[in-house]
Amino acid sequence: MGEVVQVDDRSPLIRYNPSAAWIHSREALALDKDFELYGGKTFSQTWNANFTFSFHGTGVQIHGVNNTAPLFGPYSVILASDDGPSTTTSYTGFQSPLYSNITLPPGRYTVTLVVDGPYHVNVDHVGSVLIPRNDQD
């Protein structure tokens, strides 16, 4: 297995679209009495807001708040490969991790999480499994 790299939700490697639809929890401190429940995460409740992360490896996981409706709502995850078609998975319940696929063939991928309604989706970090390096390369 390759090295697992954890990318924090505030990393510039994660692209938030539109950026104004996503709030970094430190910015929400004054707005939310429940801040301590999800401090250190980024969230959105804007329909079709999304974030994208690209990586070269064999797996990816998205971690976030493990919670349920009515406050937290559905989302979809799209996994696209340079070598093949994309796959879309929709979620109505919440789990930790929010998404996991760690059995991918080696390659370059882009994972996109899309908010599917006017409900909170919270993201803490993205983890990817890098392809092991060959010492002779």
GROMACS .gro file of N, CA and C in nm, residues 4-134:
model
  393
    4VAL      N    1  -0.040   0.725   0.272
    4VAL     CA    2  -0.167   0.796   0.283
    4VAL      C    3  -0.138   0.941   0.318
    5VAL      N    4  -0.191   1.032   0.239
    5VAL     CA    5  -0.170   1.174   0.260
    5VAL      C    6  -0.303   1.237   0.301
    6GLN      N    7  -0.301   1.314   0.408
    6GLN     CA    8  -0.421   1.383   0.455
    6GLN      C    9  -0.411   1.530   0.415
    7VAL      N   10  -0.514   1.579   0.347
    7VAL     CA   11  -0.518   1.718   0.301
    7VAL      C   12  -0.628   1.789   0.379
    8ASP      N   13  -0.591   1.891   0.457
    8ASP     CA   14  -0.686   1.964   0.539
    8ASP      C   15  -0.786   2.041   0.452
    9ASP      N   16  -0.905   2.062   0.506
    9ASP     CA   17  -1.012   2.130   0.432
    9ASP      C   18  -0.975   2.273   0.391
   10ARG      N   19  -0.878   2.334   0.455
   10ARG     CA   20  -0.838   2.471   0.419
   10ARG      C   21  -0.724   2.474   0.317
   11SER      N   22  -0.679   2.358   0.271
   11SER     CA   23  -0.569   2.352   0.176
   11SER      C   24  -0.610   2.411   0.041
   12PRO      N   25  -0.518   2.482  -0.026
   12PRO     CA   26  -0.548   2.532  -0.160
   12PRO      C   27  -0.558   2.419  -0.264
   13LEU      N   28  -0.523   2.296  -0.227
   13LEU     CA   29  -0.540   2.183  -0.318
   13LEU      C   30  -0.686   2.144  -0.336
   14ILE      N   31  -0.771   2.188  -0.244
   14ILE     CA   32  -0.915   2.164  -0.254
   14ILE      C   33  -0.978   2.291  -0.308
   15ARG      N   34  -1.050   2.278  -0.420
   15ARG     CA   35  -1.115   2.393  -0.483
   15ARG      C   36  -1.263   2.394  -0.447
   16TYR      N   37  -1.310   2.503  -0.389
   16TYR     CA   38  -1.449   2.520  -0.350
   16TYR      C   39  -1.520   2.607  -0.453
   17ASN      N   40  -1.637   2.561  -0.501
   17ASN     CA   41  -1.711   2.631  -0.605
   17ASN      C   42  -1.859   2.643  -0.566
   18PRO      N   43  -1.919   2.759  -0.573
   18PRO     CA   44  -1.850   2.887  -0.568
   18PRO      C   45  -1.788   2.906  -0.430
   19SER      N   46  -1.677   2.972  -0.424
   19SER     CA   47  -1.605   2.984  -0.297
   19SER      C   48  -1.688   3.054  -0.191
   20ALA      N   49  -1.772   3.149  -0.230
   20ALA     CA   50  -1.855   3.222  -0.133
   20ALA      C   51  -1.961   3.133  -0.068
   21ALA      N   52  -1.990   3.017  -0.126
   21ALA     CA   53  -2.092   2.927  -0.071
   21ALA      C   54  -2.037   2.838   0.040
   22TRP      N   55  -1.907   2.838   0.059
   22TRP     CA   56  -1.843   2.754   0.160
   22TRP      C   57  -1.789   2.841   0.273
   23ILE      N   58  -1.814   2.799   0.397
   23ILE     CA   59  -1.770   2.875   0.514
   23ILE      C   60  -1.671   2.790   0.592
   24HIS      N   61  -1.554   2.846   0.618
   24HIS     CA   62  -1.458   2.780   0.706
   24HIS      C   63  -1.506   2.804   0.848
   25SER      N   64  -1.514   2.700   0.927
   25SER     CA   65  -1.583   2.708   1.056
   25SER      C   66  -1.531   2.816   1.148
   26ARG      N   67  -1.405   2.851   1.140
   26ARG     CA   68  -1.353   2.958   1.223
   26ARG      C   69  -1.426   3.089   1.192
   27GLU      N   70  -1.468   3.107   1.066
   27GLU     CA   71  -1.541   3.226   1.026
   27GLU      C   72  -1.684   3.224   1.080
   28ALA      N   73  -1.734   3.106   1.114
   28ALA     CA   74  -1.872   3.090   1.158
   28ALA      C   75  -1.888   3.100   1.309
   29LEU      N   76  -1.780   3.117   1.381
   29LEU     CA   77  -1.783   3.116   1.527
   29LEU      C   78  -1.891   3.209   1.582
   30ALA      N   79  -1.898   3.329   1.531
   30ALA     CA   80  -1.996   3.425   1.583
   30ALA      C   81  -2.138   3.394   1.538
   31LEU      N   82  -2.154   3.310   1.437
   31LEU     CA   83  -2.285   3.283   1.381
   31LEU      C   84  -2.354   3.161   1.438
   32ASP      N   85  -2.281   3.073   1.504
   32ASP     CA   86  -2.338   2.943   1.539
   32ASP      C   87  -2.303   2.904   1.682
   33LYS      N   88  -2.406   2.883   1.764
   33LYS     CA   89  -2.384   2.843   1.903
   33LYS      C   90  -2.328   2.701   1.913
   34ASP      N   91  -2.340   2.620   1.808
   34ASP     CA   92  -2.291   2.482   1.809
   34ASP      C   93  -2.153   2.468   1.746
   35PHE      N   94  -2.080   2.578   1.736
   35PHE     CA   95  -1.950   2.578   1.669
   35PHE      C   96  -1.857   2.467   1.718
   36GLU      N   97  -1.853   2.444   1.848
   36GLU     CA   98  -1.760   2.345   1.904
   36GLU      C   99  -1.788   2.204   1.853
   37LEU      N  100  -1.910   2.178   1.804
   37LEU     CA  101  -1.943   2.045   1.753
   37LEU      C  102  -1.873   2.014   1.622
   38TYR      N  103  -1.839   2.117   1.547
   38TYR     CA  104  -1.778   2.092   1.416
   38TYR      C  105  -1.658   2.183   1.389
   39GLY      N  106  -1.602   2.244   1.491
   39GLY     CA  107  -1.490   2.336   1.474
   39GLY      C  108  -1.378   2.274   1.392
   40GLY      N  109  -1.317   2.353   1.305
   40GLY     CA  110  -1.208   2.305   1.222
   40GLY      C  111  -1.252   2.243   1.092
   41LYS      N  112  -1.376   2.265   1.052
   41LYS     CA  113  -1.429   2.208   0.929
   41LYS      C  114  -1.479   2.319   0.836
   42THR      N  115  -1.506   2.283   0.713
   42THR     CA  116  -1.563   2.374   0.615
   42THR      C  117  -1.700   2.322   0.578
   43PHE      N  118  -1.799   2.412   0.569
   43PHE     CA  119  -1.933   2.363   0.538
   43PHE      C  120  -2.004   2.453   0.439
   44SER      N  121  -2.108   2.395   0.378
   44SER     CA  122  -2.196   2.469   0.288
   44SER      C  123  -2.337   2.415   0.305
   45GLN      N  124  -2.434   2.500   0.280
   45GLN     CA  125  -2.573   2.457   0.272
   45GLN      C  126  -2.636   2.515   0.146
   46THR      N  127  -2.553   2.536   0.045
   46THR     CA  128  -2.598   2.592  -0.082
   46THR      C  129  -2.613   2.481  -0.185
   47TRP      N  130  -2.733   2.468  -0.240
   47TRP     CA  131  -2.763   2.366  -0.339
   47TRP      C  132  -2.663   2.377  -0.455
   48ASN      N  133  -2.604   2.265  -0.494
   48ASN     CA  134  -2.508   2.252  -0.605
   48ASN      C  135  -2.370   2.311  -0.576
   49ALA      N  136  -2.347   2.363  -0.456
   49ALA     CA  137  -2.210   2.401  -0.420
   49ALA      C  138  -2.126   2.273  -0.422
   50ASN      N  139  -2.000   2.283  -0.458
   50ASN     CA  140  -1.918   2.162  -0.467
   50ASN      C  141  -1.773   2.193  -0.433
   51PHE      N  142  -1.701   2.087  -0.404
   51PHE     CA  143  -1.556   2.101  -0.394
   51PHE      C  144  -1.492   1.991  -0.475
   52THR      N  145  -1.372   2.020  -0.524
   52THR     CA  146  -1.300   1.928  -0.612
   52THR      C  147  -1.158   1.910  -0.560
   53PHE      N  148  -1.112   1.784  -0.567
   53PHE     CA  149  -0.976   1.751  -0.527
   53PHE      C  150  -0.920   1.652  -0.629
   54SER      N  151  -0.803   1.680  -0.684
   54SER     CA  152  -0.738   1.591  -0.780
   54SER      C  153  -0.617   1.525  -0.716
   55PHE      N  154  -0.594   1.399  -0.753
   55PHE     CA  155  -0.482   1.325  -0.694
   55PHE      C  156  -0.437   1.216  -0.790
   56HIS      N  157  -0.318   1.165  -0.767
   56HIS     CA  158  -0.261   1.054  -0.843
   56HIS      C  159  -0.239   0.943  -0.742
   57GLY      N  160  -0.319   0.837  -0.749
   57GLY     CA  161  -0.307   0.733  -0.648
   57GLY      C  162  -0.401   0.617  -0.668
   58THR      N  163  -0.430   0.548  -0.558
   58THR     CA  164  -0.513   0.427  -0.563
   58THR      C  165  -0.631   0.433  -0.468
   59GLY      N  166  -0.656   0.548  -0.408
   59GLY     CA  167  -0.770   0.557  -0.318
   59GLY      C  168  -0.793   0.698  -0.269
   60VAL      N  169  -0.916   0.721  -0.220
   60VAL     CA  170  -0.951   0.852  -0.167
   60VAL      C  171  -1.061   0.836  -0.062
   61GLN      N  172  -1.055   0.919   0.039
   61GLN     CA  173  -1.160   0.926   0.140
   61GLN      C  174  -1.189   1.073   0.169
   62ILE      N  175  -1.317   1.103   0.192
   62ILE     CA  176  -1.358   1.237   0.233
   62ILE      C  177  -1.414   1.223   0.374
   63HIS      N  178  -1.359   1.299   0.466
   63HIS     CA  179  -1.404   1.293   0.606
   63HIS      C  180  -1.477   1.421   0.642
   64GLY      N  181  -1.582   1.406   0.722
   64GLY     CA  182  -1.658   1.522   0.766
   64GLY      C  183  -1.742   1.488   0.886
   65VAL      N  184  -1.839   1.574   0.913
   65VAL     CA  185  -1.926   1.554   1.029
   65VAL      C  186  -2.018   1.436   1.004
   66ASN      N  187  -2.026   1.348   1.102
   66ASN     CA  188  -2.113   1.232   1.096
   66ASN      C  189  -2.242   1.270   1.166
   67ASN      N  190  -2.345   1.303   1.089
   67ASN     CA  191  -2.470   1.348   1.147
   67ASN      C  192  -2.586   1.309   1.057
   68THR      N  193  -2.707   1.343   1.096
   68THR     CA  194  -2.825   1.303   1.020
   68THR      C  195  -2.917   1.421   0.996
   69ALA      N  196  -3.018   1.399   0.911
   69ALA     CA  197  -3.121   1.499   0.882
   69ALA      C  198  -3.197   1.528   1.011
   70PRO      N  199  -3.267   1.636   1.025
   70PRO     CA  200  -3.300   1.732   0.919
   70PRO      C  201  -3.195   1.841   0.897
   71LEU      N  202  -3.102   1.859   0.991
   71LEU     CA  203  -3.004   1.966   0.977
   71LEU      C  204  -2.903   1.937   0.867
   72PHE      N  205  -2.862   1.812   0.855
   72PHE     CA  206  -2.763   1.773   0.756
   72PHE      C  207  -2.833   1.697   0.644
   73GLY      N  208  -2.799   1.728   0.521
   73GLY     CA  209  -2.874   1.671   0.411
   73GLY      C  210  -2.792   1.591   0.313
   74PRO      N  211  -2.853   1.557   0.200
   74PRO     CA  212  -2.791   1.469   0.101
   74PRO      C  213  -2.680   1.538   0.021
   75TYR      N  214  -2.592   1.453  -0.032
   75TYR     CA  215  -2.483   1.500  -0.117
   75TYR      C  216  -2.449   1.389  -0.215
   76SER      N  217  -2.378   1.424  -0.321
   76SER     CA  218  -2.331   1.327  -0.420
   76SER      C  219  -2.180   1.339  -0.432
   77VAL      N  220  -2.117   1.229  -0.468
   77VAL     CA  221  -1.973   1.228  -0.493
   77VAL      C  222  -1.950   1.175  -0.634
   78ILE      N  223  -1.873   1.249  -0.712
   78ILE     CA  224  -1.839   1.209  -0.848
   78ILE      C  225  -1.690   1.179  -0.851
   79LEU      N  226  -1.655   1.060  -0.896
   79LEU     CA  227  -1.514   1.021  -0.909
   79LEU      C  228  -1.484   1.006  -1.057
   80ALA      N  229  -1.395   1.089  -1.107
   80ALA     CA  230  -1.359   1.087  -1.249
   80ALA      C  231  -1.213   1.046  -1.263
   81SER      N  232  -1.186   0.969  -1.369
   81SER     CA  233  -1.051   0.921  -1.397
   81SER      C  234  -1.006   0.972  -1.532
   82ASP      N  235  -0.877   0.995  -1.545
   82ASP     CA  236  -0.822   1.031  -1.675
   82ASP      C  237  -0.837   0.917  -1.775
   83ASP      N  238  -0.850   0.793  -1.724
   83ASP     CA  239  -0.852   0.675  -1.810
   83ASP      C  240  -0.990   0.615  -1.831
   84GLY      N  241  -1.095   0.675  -1.780
   84GLY     CA  242  -1.225   0.612  -1.796
   84GLY      C  243  -1.338   0.704  -1.757
   85PRO      N  244  -1.460   0.649  -1.759
   85PRO     CA  245  -1.577   0.730  -1.727
   85PRO      C  246  -1.584   0.763  -1.578
   86SER      N  247  -1.661   0.865  -1.546
   86SER     CA  248  -1.679   0.901  -1.406
   86SER      C  249  -1.793   0.820  -1.346
   87THR      N  250  -1.792   0.807  -1.215
   87THR     CA  251  -1.900   0.740  -1.144
   87THR      C  252  -1.956   0.838  -1.043
   88THR      N  253  -2.088   0.833  -1.024
   88THR     CA  254  -2.155   0.920  -0.929
   88THR      C  255  -2.222   0.835  -0.823
   89THR      N  256  -2.204   0.872  -0.698
   89THR     CA  257  -2.266   0.804  -0.586
   89THR      C  258  -2.340   0.908  -0.505
   90SER      N  259  -2.468   0.884  -0.474
   90SER     CA  260  -2.547   0.977  -0.394
   90SER      C  261  -2.565   0.923  -0.254
   91TYR      N  262  -2.567   1.012  -0.157
   91TYR     CA  263  -2.582   0.974  -0.017
   91TYR      C  264  -2.694   1.055   0.045
   92THR      N  265  -2.780   0.989   0.120
   92THR     CA  266  -2.884   1.060   0.194
   92THR      C  267  -2.857   1.053   0.343
   93GLY      N  268  -2.780   0.955   0.387
   93GLY     CA  269  -2.740   0.946   0.527
   93GLY      C  270  -2.597   0.992   0.540
   94PHE      N  271  -2.552   1.007   0.661
   94PHE     CA  272  -2.416   1.053   0.682
   94PHE      C  273  -2.336   0.948   0.753
   95GLN      N  274  -2.214   0.940   0.716
   95GLN     CA  275  -2.124   0.839   0.769
   95GLN      C  276  -1.987   0.902   0.785
   96SER      N  277  -1.902   0.836   0.855
   96SER     CA  278  -1.764   0.883   0.866
   96SER      C  279  -1.675   0.769   0.822
   97PRO      N  280  -1.605   0.776   0.713
   97PRO     CA  281  -1.593   0.892   0.626
   97PRO      C  282  -1.719   0.916   0.543
   98LEU      N  283  -1.730   1.036   0.488
   98LEU     CA  284  -1.844   1.070   0.403
   98LEU      C  285  -1.838   0.993   0.272
   99TYR      N  286  -1.717   0.959   0.228
   99TYR     CA  287  -1.697   0.882   0.104
   99TYR      C  288  -1.565   0.808   0.116
  100SER      N  289  -1.562   0.687   0.063
  100SER     CA  290  -1.438   0.609   0.065
  100SER      C  291  -1.432   0.517  -0.056
  101ASN      N  292  -1.321   0.519  -0.125
  101ASN     CA  293  -1.292   0.423  -0.231
  101ASN      C  294  -1.140   0.406  -0.230
  102ILE      N  295  -1.094   0.297  -0.169
  102ILE     CA  296  -0.949   0.277  -0.153
  102ILE      C  297  -0.898   0.158  -0.233
  103THR      N  298  -0.975   0.118  -0.334
  103THR     CA  299  -0.934   0.004  -0.418
  103THR      C  300  -0.932   0.044  -0.566
  104LEU      N  301  -0.888   0.164  -0.594
  104LEU     CA  302  -0.882   0.212  -0.732
  104LEU      C  303  -0.757   0.160  -0.801
  105PRO      N  304  -0.764   0.136  -0.932
  105PRO     CA  305  -0.640   0.107  -1.004
  105PRO      C  306  -0.554   0.233  -1.005
  106PRO      N  307  -0.421   0.218  -1.006
  106PRO     CA  308  -0.334   0.336  -1.006
  106PRO      C  309  -0.370   0.431  -1.120
  107GLY      N  310  -0.375   0.559  -1.090
  107GLY     CA  311  -0.407   0.657  -1.193
  107GLY      C  312  -0.432   0.794  -1.135
  108ARG      N  313  -0.469   0.885  -1.225
  108ARG     CA  314  -0.500   1.023  -1.187
  108ARG      C  315  -0.652   1.037  -1.180
  109TYR      N  316  -0.700   1.094  -1.069
  109TYR     CA  317  -0.843   1.105  -1.044
  109TYR      C  318  -0.879   1.245  -0.997
  110THR      N  319  -1.006   1.278  -1.014
  110THR     CA  320  -1.064   1.397  -0.955
  110THR      C  321  -1.190   1.354  -0.883
  111VAL      N  322  -1.201   1.392  -0.756
  111VAL     CA  323  -1.320   1.361  -0.678
  111VAL      C  324  -1.391   1.494  -0.651
  112THR      N  325  -1.523   1.494  -0.671
  112THR     CA  326  -1.605   1.613  -0.650
  112THR      C  327  -1.720   1.578  -0.558
  113LEU      N  328  -1.741   1.656  -0.454
  113LEU     CA  329  -1.857   1.640  -0.367
  113LEU      C  330  -1.952   1.754  -0.397
  114VAL      N  331  -2.082   1.721  -0.420
  114VAL     CA  332  -2.183   1.819  -0.456
  114VAL      C  333  -2.292   1.820  -0.350
  115VAL      N  334  -2.328   1.937  -0.300
  115VAL     CA  335  -2.437   1.951  -0.204
  115VAL      C  336  -2.569   1.935  -0.280
  116ASP      N  337  -2.652   1.838  -0.239
  116ASP     CA  338  -2.776   1.806  -0.311
  116ASP      C  339  -2.901   1.869  -0.251
  117GLY      N  340  -2.888   1.971  -0.173
  117GLY     CA  341  -3.005   2.035  -0.115
  117GLY      C  342  -2.964   2.149  -0.024
  118PRO      N  343  -3.061   2.217   0.034
  118PRO     CA  344  -3.031   2.332   0.120
  118PRO      C  345  -2.999   2.291   0.264
  119TYR      N  346  -2.916   2.189   0.279
  119TYR     CA  347  -2.880   2.137   0.410
  119TYR      C  348  -2.729   2.139   0.426
  120HIS      N  349  -2.683   2.139   0.550
  120HIS     CA  350  -2.539   2.143   0.578
  120HIS      C  351  -2.468   2.018   0.529
  121VAL      N  352  -2.353   2.038   0.467
  121VAL     CA  353  -2.256   1.933   0.440
  121VAL      C  354  -2.123   1.986   0.494
  122ASN      N  355  -2.064   1.913   0.588
  122ASN     CA  356  -1.940   1.957   0.653
  122ASN      C  357  -1.824   1.867   0.611
  123VAL      N  358  -1.711   1.928   0.578
  123VAL     CA  359  -1.592   1.856   0.534
  123VAL      C  360  -1.477   1.890   0.628
  124ASP      N  361  -1.407   1.787   0.675
  124ASP     CA  362  -1.292   1.809   0.763
  124ASP      C  363  -1.160   1.794   0.688
  125HIS      N  364  -1.144   1.686   0.613
  125HIS     CA  365  -1.022   1.666   0.534
  125HIS      C  366  -1.045   1.560   0.427
  126VAL      N  367  -0.954   1.555   0.333
  126VAL     CA  368  -0.954   1.454   0.227
  126VAL      C  369  -0.826   1.375   0.242
  127GLY      N  370  -0.836   1.244   0.233
  127GLY     CA  371  -0.718   1.158   0.237
  127GLY      C  372  -0.704   1.086   0.105
  128SER      N  373  -0.583   1.075   0.055
  128SER     CA  374  -0.561   0.999  -0.068
  128SER      C  375  -0.446   0.903  -0.048
  129VAL      N  376  -0.457   0.788  -0.114
  129VAL     CA  377  -0.352   0.687  -0.109
  129VAL      C  378  -0.265   0.706  -0.232
  130LEU      N  379  -0.141   0.744  -0.209
  130LEU     CA  380  -0.049   0.769  -0.319
  130LEU      C  381   0.006   0.639  -0.375
  131ILE      N  382   0.039   0.640  -0.501
  131ILE     CA  383   0.102   0.524  -0.564
  131ILE      C  384   0.244   0.511  -0.509
  132PRO      N  385   0.282   0.392  -0.463
  132PRO     CA  386   0.419   0.376  -0.410
  132PRO      C  387   0.522   0.409  -0.517
  133ARG      N  388   0.629   0.473  -0.476
  133ARG     CA  389   0.737   0.504  -0.569
  133ARG      C  390   0.828   0.384  -0.586
  134ASN      N  391   0.876   0.367  -0.706
  134ASN     CA  392   0.975   0.264  -0.733
  134ASN      C  393   1.111   0.328  -0.706
   0.00000   0.00000   0.00000
